[in-house]
Amino acid sequence: MNADNKGFLFTPTQDWFTFNVETWRSFFPLVESKAPRVLEIGSWEGRSAVFLLTELCKADGEIVCVDHFDLLRTQAGRERYSKITHNLTLTGGRFRIKDQFSFPALMEVLAEEISAVEPGFDWVYVDGSHEADDTFLDGELAWRLGRKGAIFIFDDYDWETQPKDSRHHPKRGIDAFLALHEGEYRKLSDADQYQMIIQKTSDMRIGFLVRGEVVGGEIDHAFGYGANVAYAVDKSYVMPLLVSIRSLLAVSAGRITVYILDCGLSEKDKSSIVNAIPTREDFTLTFLDPPGGNLAQAKGATWAKVDLISSVPAERVLYLDADTLILENIQGLWHTDLRGKALGAAVDVGYPSGHGEVGEGRYFNAGVLLMDLTSIRRRLPELKELSKGAEHAHFADQDALNLHFRGDWEEIPLRWNAQGLGTYVENSSPDRERIKHQLEDMKGRPAIVHFTGPTNPDVELVLNPWVQPYTAKPWGYAGAPGHPFAAAWWEVLQELPGWGDFRSSRAFEEFKKEEIEKALGRARAKFEDAVSM
């Protein structure tokens, strides 16, 4: 053994690390943790581990070294293990050595990190094998242990001993790893560097559980489960749809898949939706074609939520009207126990006890629906027949859905479908008096704001002295006077690429003028009909 002047025991002819020191130091400022944690796969005598423990981890960090050391069955393996233990002890830092092959060792580390208070590593060095498949597997398992922002260094990317396209060269495994995780990292190394160095830009995801571990709300994340959200829109609702999805992603954590049922969108509409929605590694956006013989085509887009039932490739979905603004993580609603019912919905603030056409009884608003699709599909033919026959229903699909699901829906808190804020919710009625406490809760802490009412109201609605402020949507000609979240809706729109100046645009001014003229035309026609009788 050879000892240097600090007492470290390194073999001089086996220094494959020192030439990397300055490059590695240049990346230290990217590590934000006050107590950096390092994972090293392939440690040999600990030369790189000593450097990291001394200069990066220092007093508060730690390093976990993985190396099989010939499973301590050979003299050489036992000597390397003795040297690394000696060398790391000399640093005075915190370290652990896993004297196993990388796969079982990394699985052990993954199991440990599941229950750790602050799981994950800030710096990962992969140098355990030259085989492409080994390197890929080491990288993949270590990736699950890397925190967002972690530095990953793959050694021997430019190794010259084997052909670079050989499965006995690590480059093939590293390239496969990089292709798999494209978009989840930024490359730090130059093309001519010997090592491949990247920084992770995605969140940490261990991706599995160990029997008996308690992980609370992380179980869905570990199992790969997520929330499914569905919209059904035509081209007139592209803009509010963008606001709804943007607000959804801004406040909701976890895996989210959004399905959009195409009720007449052009390819340009779809491109504008995709381009305006922020990307996120745990978010997927999918457009769905309506089924054959769909209700939306026959009766209008408002009926498309019935078409969604057979179109969404999932067993459970949260349907949202596009005229919604999400203020709270939807996971709280998504995990609602429906207690065996087919549907979860909030009562309708306008008619909480129903109306003449559907009879008296609990009556829900159809703008936010938590749907057990497996259960609903059992009686879908009956729902479709009922919907086809609902020619003159006062509230169209909402009436049909209430008739079909009577006795088969679970009530969710009104705050998840906050209707009539600043407008008709303030008008008292015997029915609303019975849900007074829910109304107060809804007004005090709305989770999903639902902009009910017409986009461009008729003149008589605007002038009705008994319901003021009148109900309308923020993006219509009249705005949404009195609504406490109208300004918040516009703020979200302004954050969207390409929509920042829409409110002050000439196009919007022309739109409002046209809609005012249409409203006046409708009023004039009604007046003329009335006086000609």
XYZ file of C-alpha atoms in Angstrom:
533
model
C 0.000 0.000 0.000
C 1.075 3.589 -0.661
C 0.086 6.368 1.702
C 0.106 10.031 0.632
C 1.134 12.864 2.949
C -2.357 12.998 4.471
C -2.449 9.324 5.276
C -4.796 8.284 2.431
C -4.111 4.913 0.888
C -4.338 5.088 -2.901
C -2.584 3.068 -5.589
C -0.654 5.660 -7.668
C -1.059 3.753 -10.931
C -4.842 3.624 -10.499
C -5.642 7.335 -10.478
C -8.457 7.561 -13.028
C -10.042 10.535 -11.331
C -7.793 13.519 -10.621
C -8.007 14.975 -14.145
C -11.762 15.532 -13.528
C -11.321 17.678 -10.406
C -11.535 21.145 -11.957
C -14.519 20.218 -14.124
C -16.393 18.813 -11.139
C -15.605 21.854 -8.996
C -17.110 24.094 -11.680
C -20.488 22.408 -11.120
C -20.498 22.671 -7.309
C -22.364 26.056 -7.413
C -25.303 24.270 -9.051
C -25.861 22.203 -5.894
C -28.273 24.200 -3.736
C -28.515 21.911 -0.710
C -26.776 23.064 2.470
C -26.050 19.419 3.243
C -25.385 17.748 -0.120
C -25.946 14.029 -0.417
C -23.854 12.067 -2.897
C -24.474 8.651 -4.426
C -21.470 6.997 -6.044
C -21.764 3.777 -8.056
C -18.297 2.304 -8.478
C -15.901 3.607 -5.830
C -12.735 1.438 -6.074
C -10.387 2.831 -3.384
C -12.457 5.975 -2.809
C -10.399 8.629 -4.589
C -13.427 10.464 -6.044
C -15.460 9.756 -2.910
C -12.827 11.423 -0.704
C -12.841 14.462 -2.987
C -16.643 14.783 -2.890
C -16.935 14.145 0.824
C -14.224 16.714 1.556
C -15.079 19.496 -0.879
C -18.799 19.134 -1.632
C -20.416 17.374 1.321
C -18.149 18.835 3.988
C -19.424 18.693 7.567
C -23.179 18.316 7.003
C -23.455 16.207 3.852
C -22.899 12.505 3.292
C -21.903 10.012 0.634
C -23.207 6.520 -0.114
C -20.667 4.385 -1.993
C -21.739 1.317 -3.968
C -19.107 -1.211 -5.054
C -19.121 -4.990 -4.895
C -15.400 -5.320 -3.922
C -15.551 -8.839 -5.385
C -18.069 -9.510 -2.587
C -14.960 -9.621 -0.349
C -14.166 -13.091 -1.725
C -10.780 -12.121 -3.191
C -7.701 -10.609 -1.620
C -7.853 -7.675 -4.069
C -11.478 -6.994 -3.209
C -10.791 -7.094 0.520
C -7.833 -4.728 0.083
C -9.932 -2.185 -1.850
C -12.646 -2.353 0.781
C -10.073 -1.811 3.528
C -8.578 1.143 1.677
C -11.853 2.932 0.987
C -12.996 2.460 4.573
C -9.691 3.888 5.817
C -9.727 6.778 3.355
C -13.300 7.871 4.004
C -12.806 7.609 7.758
C -9.860 10.011 7.512
C -12.085 12.721 6.049
C -14.201 12.863 9.189
C -17.321 13.045 7.014
C -20.458 10.931 7.009
C -20.366 7.929 4.710
C -21.876 4.518 4.099
C -20.494 1.715 1.961
C -22.732 -0.803 0.200
C -20.436 -3.749 -0.613
C -22.800 -5.298 -3.165
C -23.403 -5.308 -6.872
C -25.171 -2.133 -7.953
C -28.649 -3.556 -8.643
C -29.326 -5.049 -5.182
C -27.503 -2.153 -3.514
C -29.549 0.492 -5.341
C -32.796 -1.337 -4.626
C -31.791 -1.296 -0.967
C -31.076 2.436 -1.121
C -34.388 3.060 -2.874
C -36.226 1.183 -0.124
C -34.401 3.256 2.509
C -35.213 6.542 0.812
C -38.952 5.817 0.682
C -39.274 6.492 4.402
C -36.529 9.137 4.649
C -37.516 12.574 5.919
C -35.610 14.285 3.087
C -35.094 11.592 0.462
C -32.843 11.812 -2.554
C -29.349 12.778 -3.649
C -27.859 15.981 -5.041
C -24.888 14.446 -6.876
C -24.758 11.042 -8.570
C -21.651 9.476 -10.090
C -22.199 6.399 -12.265
C -18.990 4.397 -12.835
C -19.910 0.865 -11.871
C -19.588 -1.045 -15.131
C -18.521 -0.712 -18.749
C -21.362 -2.894 -20.021
C -24.069 -0.878 -21.792
C -26.981 -2.644 -20.118
C -25.405 -2.372 -16.668
C -24.789 1.337 -17.167
C -28.340 1.926 -18.370
C -29.779 0.084 -15.363
C -27.505 1.900 -12.901
C -28.543 5.216 -14.427
C -32.228 4.371 -14.374
C -32.285 3.273 -10.730
C -30.108 6.193 -9.670
C -32.388 8.606 -11.579
C -35.197 7.665 -9.235
C -32.961 8.705 -6.348
C -31.902 12.040 -7.816
C -33.526 15.169 -6.512
C -34.621 17.891 -8.901
C -31.450 19.784 -9.804
C -29.156 16.833 -9.083
C -25.902 16.546 -11.029
C -25.466 13.200 -12.818
C -22.041 12.171 -14.090
C -21.611 9.106 -16.299
C -17.984 8.044 -16.580
C -16.218 6.567 -19.638
C -18.596 8.045 -22.226
C -15.580 8.485 -24.513
C -13.831 5.258 -23.443
C -11.477 3.992 -26.151
C -10.907 0.352 -25.155
C -14.063 -0.962 -26.873
C -15.945 0.224 -30.004
C -18.467 2.865 -28.978
C -21.329 1.032 -30.661
C -20.548 -2.177 -28.771
C -22.792 -3.417 -25.977
C -19.539 -3.740 -24.033
C -19.143 0.065 -24.102
C -21.100 2.260 -21.633
C -21.951 4.830 -24.316
C -24.779 2.739 -25.764
C -26.387 2.439 -22.342
C -25.884 6.139 -21.569
C -27.358 7.205 -24.912
C -30.391 4.972 -24.341
C -30.826 6.498 -20.884
C -30.603 10.036 -22.289
C -33.136 9.255 -25.014
C -35.577 7.815 -22.485
C -35.345 10.895 -20.255
C -35.240 13.523 -22.995
C -36.778 16.731 -21.651
C -35.999 15.866 -18.025
C -32.440 17.213 -17.906
C -30.076 19.778 -19.335
C -26.693 18.772 -20.661
C -23.694 20.343 -18.929
C -20.727 18.592 -20.566
C -19.223 19.518 -23.923
C -19.186 17.175 -26.908
C -15.453 16.496 -26.531
C -15.532 15.646 -22.813
C -14.728 12.152 -21.573
C -17.697 12.102 -19.184
C -21.392 12.763 -19.835
C -22.631 15.316 -17.295
C -26.258 16.436 -16.982
C -28.461 18.235 -14.468
C -31.860 16.772 -13.659
C -34.752 19.182 -14.233
C -37.615 16.853 -13.304
C -38.975 15.998 -9.870
C -37.783 12.987 -7.942
C -39.958 9.886 -8.306
C -38.956 6.645 -6.616
C -41.875 4.897 -8.280
C -42.533 1.944 -5.991
C -43.332 1.043 -2.400
C -42.042 -1.552 0.015
C -44.576 -3.617 1.915
C -45.192 -2.106 5.327
C -43.852 1.356 4.533
C -46.141 4.264 5.439
C -46.061 6.974 2.817
C -49.387 8.743 3.307
C -50.530 10.667 0.242
C -47.571 9.468 -1.827
C -49.155 6.102 -2.558
C -50.824 7.233 -5.789
C -47.582 8.796 -6.955
C -45.665 5.626 -6.230
C -48.198 3.429 -7.985
C -48.248 5.743 -10.996
C -51.890 6.648 -10.420
C -53.121 10.118 -11.238
C -56.193 12.242 -11.776
C -58.093 12.153 -15.067
C -59.766 15.419 -16.030
C -62.088 15.814 -19.018
C -63.466 18.774 -20.952
C -65.764 18.902 -23.970
C -65.467 22.032 -26.113
C -66.106 23.503 -29.520
C -64.092 26.348 -31.044
C -66.079 29.041 -29.176
C -64.714 27.773 -25.859
C -61.013 27.483 -26.687
C -60.055 30.591 -24.716
C -61.876 29.725 -21.456
C -60.595 26.147 -21.785
C -57.026 27.459 -21.786
C -57.667 29.456 -18.622
C -59.242 26.476 -16.882
C -56.368 24.106 -17.722
C -53.725 26.710 -16.895
C -55.281 27.346 -13.475
C -55.640 23.588 -12.922
C -51.935 22.971 -13.482
C -50.898 25.990 -11.436
C -52.428 24.641 -8.215
C -52.688 20.863 -8.673
C -49.849 18.502 -7.857
C -49.424 14.898 -8.940
C -49.968 13.071 -12.201
C -52.729 14.644 -14.288
C -54.142 13.543 -17.633
C -56.465 15.970 -19.399
C -58.831 14.659 -22.066
C -60.495 17.103 -24.453
C -63.487 15.846 -26.406
C -63.340 17.531 -29.810
C -66.756 19.027 -30.542
C -65.666 20.832 -33.699
C -62.111 22.054 -33.142
C -59.909 22.833 -36.117
C -56.296 21.719 -36.295
C -55.381 25.356 -35.688
C -57.505 25.353 -32.522
C -55.766 22.209 -31.281
C -52.324 23.648 -31.991
C -53.166 26.846 -30.134
C -54.288 24.787 -27.123
C -51.133 22.654 -27.107
C -48.848 25.667 -27.551
C -50.485 27.746 -24.827
C -50.555 25.082 -22.097
C -47.388 24.836 -19.971
C -45.502 21.565 -20.238
C -45.010 19.417 -17.166
C -43.476 15.973 -16.888
C -46.460 14.595 -14.983
C -49.069 16.136 -17.284
C -50.540 14.655 -20.458
C -52.981 16.311 -22.863
C -55.049 14.113 -25.203
C -57.725 15.015 -27.741
C -60.587 12.558 -28.169
C -62.899 12.091 -31.133
C -66.593 11.882 -30.241
C -68.297 8.505 -30.684
C -70.449 7.747 -33.689
C -73.992 9.056 -33.437
C -72.903 11.501 -30.758
C -75.309 13.813 -28.973
C -73.064 16.864 -29.349
C -73.444 16.803 -33.114
C -77.193 16.281 -32.927
C -78.078 18.565 -30.010
C -75.109 20.864 -29.346
C -71.834 20.836 -27.407
C -73.513 21.107 -24.013
C -74.578 17.462 -24.412
C -71.011 16.290 -25.014
C -70.480 15.284 -21.398
C -72.754 12.315 -22.151
C -70.565 11.456 -25.159
C -67.509 11.602 -22.893
C -68.706 8.613 -20.899
C -67.847 6.157 -23.655
C -64.890 8.138 -25.046
C -62.575 8.603 -22.072
C -60.188 5.606 -21.788
C -60.371 5.447 -17.995
C -62.601 4.158 -15.223
C -62.918 7.411 -13.295
C -62.833 10.992 -14.516
C -63.413 14.488 -13.219
C -65.483 16.384 -15.757
C -65.107 20.179 -15.734
C -66.975 22.771 -17.727
C -64.486 24.978 -19.540
C -65.893 28.081 -17.792
C -64.120 27.183 -14.555
C -61.192 28.647 -12.661
C -59.380 26.212 -10.381
C -58.038 27.664 -7.143
C -57.140 24.533 -5.172
C -55.390 21.218 -5.805
C -58.011 18.960 -7.372
C -56.515 15.895 -5.675
C -58.722 16.692 -2.697
C -61.805 16.304 -4.877
C -60.381 13.446 -6.934
C -60.055 11.204 -3.867
C -63.647 11.754 -2.762
C -65.341 8.523 -1.715
C -68.490 8.216 -3.824
C -69.838 5.555 -1.431
C -70.916 3.294 -4.256
C -72.708 6.041 -6.184
C -72.094 6.614 -9.886
C -71.575 10.334 -9.648
C -70.248 13.034 -7.358
C -71.723 16.526 -7.799
C -72.546 19.742 -5.961
C -76.075 21.037 -5.598
C -77.186 23.717 -8.014
C -77.194 27.086 -6.281
C -79.981 28.387 -8.506
C -82.297 25.414 -7.910
C -80.950 23.339 -5.009
C -84.303 21.538 -4.639
C -85.048 21.129 -8.331
C -87.672 22.841 -10.482
C -91.006 22.068 -12.069
C -89.755 20.108 -15.071
C -87.714 17.602 -13.056
C -89.767 17.556 -9.882
C -88.792 18.370 -6.320
C -85.682 16.819 -4.805
C -81.965 17.300 -4.577
C -80.755 18.793 -7.848
C -77.104 19.058 -8.885
C -75.201 21.387 -11.158
C -73.555 19.538 -14.057
C -70.504 21.803 -14.433
C -68.276 19.738 -12.136
C -68.861 15.977 -12.077
C -66.755 13.251 -10.501
C -67.750 10.242 -12.586
C -67.388 6.537 -11.880
C -67.358 5.599 -15.551
C -67.426 1.866 -14.883
C -70.695 2.208 -13.022
C -72.193 4.796 -15.376
C -71.486 2.722 -18.492
C -73.730 -0.063 -17.234
C -76.748 2.158 -17.841
C -75.376 4.337 -20.627
C -77.962 3.220 -23.243
C -80.777 4.398 -20.952
C -79.033 7.755 -20.411
C -78.597 8.257 -24.149
C -82.255 7.499 -24.837
C -83.351 9.888 -22.100
C -81.034 12.583 -23.498
C -82.295 12.150 -27.052
C -85.859 12.617 -25.862
C -85.135 15.710 -23.752
C -86.096 18.130 -26.512
C -87.482 20.913 -24.351
C -85.624 20.448 -21.057
C -85.205 23.859 -19.431
C -81.608 23.172 -18.424
C -80.862 20.714 -21.242
C -78.287 18.072 -20.289
C -78.360 19.065 -16.625
C -82.026 18.137 -16.348
C -81.481 14.836 -18.156
C -78.538 13.929 -15.929
C -80.487 14.748 -12.776
C -83.381 12.566 -13.861
C -81.116 9.678 -14.792
C -78.911 9.782 -11.671
C -81.657 10.523 -9.145
C -80.687 8.647 -5.978
C -77.354 7.612 -7.506
C -75.157 10.648 -6.836
C -73.019 11.644 -3.889
C -73.087 15.264 -2.835
C -69.726 17.044 -2.824
C -69.110 20.361 -1.042
C -70.303 23.415 -2.935
C -66.841 24.950 -2.758
C -65.828 22.491 -5.513
C -68.402 24.070 -7.822
C -68.754 27.662 -6.655
C -71.654 29.089 -8.650
C -73.233 32.514 -8.786
C -70.542 34.258 -6.767
C -71.259 37.959 -6.406
C -74.572 37.581 -8.217
C -77.596 35.335 -7.571
C -75.998 33.545 -4.627
C -76.666 36.731 -2.673
C -80.404 36.527 -3.328
C -82.181 34.639 -0.568
C -84.767 31.933 -1.134
C -86.267 29.155 1.027
C -84.253 26.568 -0.916
C -80.974 28.426 -0.440
C -81.712 28.932 3.212
C -81.511 25.150 3.638
C -77.932 25.120 2.274
C -76.912 28.343 4.001
C -73.831 26.888 5.693
C -72.566 25.392 2.430
C -73.086 28.713 0.684
C -71.052 30.551 3.307
C -68.275 27.997 2.996
C -68.384 28.288 -0.790
C -68.134 32.070 -0.713
C -65.388 32.033 1.897
C -63.051 29.465 0.314
C -64.034 28.458 -3.214
C -61.892 25.682 -4.691
C -63.333 25.681 -8.222
C -65.026 28.852 -9.448
C -67.747 28.133 -12.001
C -68.760 31.107 -14.141
C -72.384 30.130 -14.680
C -74.765 32.058 -16.886
C -74.552 33.141 -20.523
C -71.407 34.401 -22.213
C -73.328 37.237 -23.873
C -76.543 37.885 -21.910
C -79.808 39.046 -23.433
C -80.851 42.653 -22.870
C -83.699 41.722 -20.518
C -81.253 39.864 -18.267
C -78.947 42.857 -18.106
C -81.855 45.187 -17.283
C -83.677 42.918 -14.835
C -83.889 44.995 -11.623
C -84.529 41.930 -9.446
C -81.242 40.193 -10.234
C -78.364 42.614 -10.071
C -75.507 42.306 -10.727
C -76.624 40.107 -13.602
C -74.887 36.851 -14.451
C -72.428 36.702 -17.346
C -68.965 35.396 -18.144
C -65.768 37.487 -17.980
C -64.958 37.112 -21.686
C -68.410 38.186 -22.973
C -69.440 41.654 -24.121
C -70.685 42.586 -20.649
C -67.920 41.021 -18.597
C -68.943 39.589 -15.246
C -69.969 42.605 -13.150
C -69.867 41.961 -9.438
C -68.072 38.634 -9.743
C -65.189 38.532 -7.243
C -63.028 36.334 -9.505
C -63.510 38.010 -12.890
C -60.204 39.862 -12.567
C -58.431 36.651 -11.541
C -59.750 34.958 -14.706
C -58.227 37.702 -16.860
C -54.943 37.490 -14.984
C -54.630 33.804 -15.845
C -55.429 34.507 -19.512
C -52.733 37.165 -19.640
C -50.163 34.596 -18.474
C -50.826 32.435 -21.530
C -48.456 32.733 -24.505
C -50.095 34.788 -27.242
C -53.004 35.951 -25.101
C -51.401 38.668 -22.973
C -52.865 41.600 -24.927
C -56.179 40.059 -25.931
C -58.317 42.062 -23.502
C -57.139 45.365 -24.962
C -57.029 44.119 -28.534
C -59.017 45.490 -31.433
C -60.344 41.998 -32.117
C -61.917 41.799 -28.663
C -63.434 45.257 -29.005
C -64.971 44.266 -32.336
C -66.265 41.031 -30.798
C -68.005 42.927 -28.009
C -69.607 45.387 -30.444
C -70.918 42.536 -32.571
C -72.354 40.716 -29.567
C -74.039 43.885 -28.292
C -75.666 44.334 -31.681
C -76.816 40.713 -31.631
C -78.308 41.179 -28.135
C -80.097 44.338 -29.241
C -81.347 42.538 -32.342
C -82.789 39.716 -30.232
C -84.459 42.230 -27.923
C -85.894 44.163 -30.862
C -87.286 40.995 -32.392
C -88.919 39.979 -29.103
C -90.374 43.478 -28.694
C -91.793 43.486 -32.209
C -93.303 40.042 -31.689
C -94.889 41.229 -28.462
C -96.461 44.400 -29.861
C -97.668 42.684 -33.033
C -99.800 40.161 -31.131
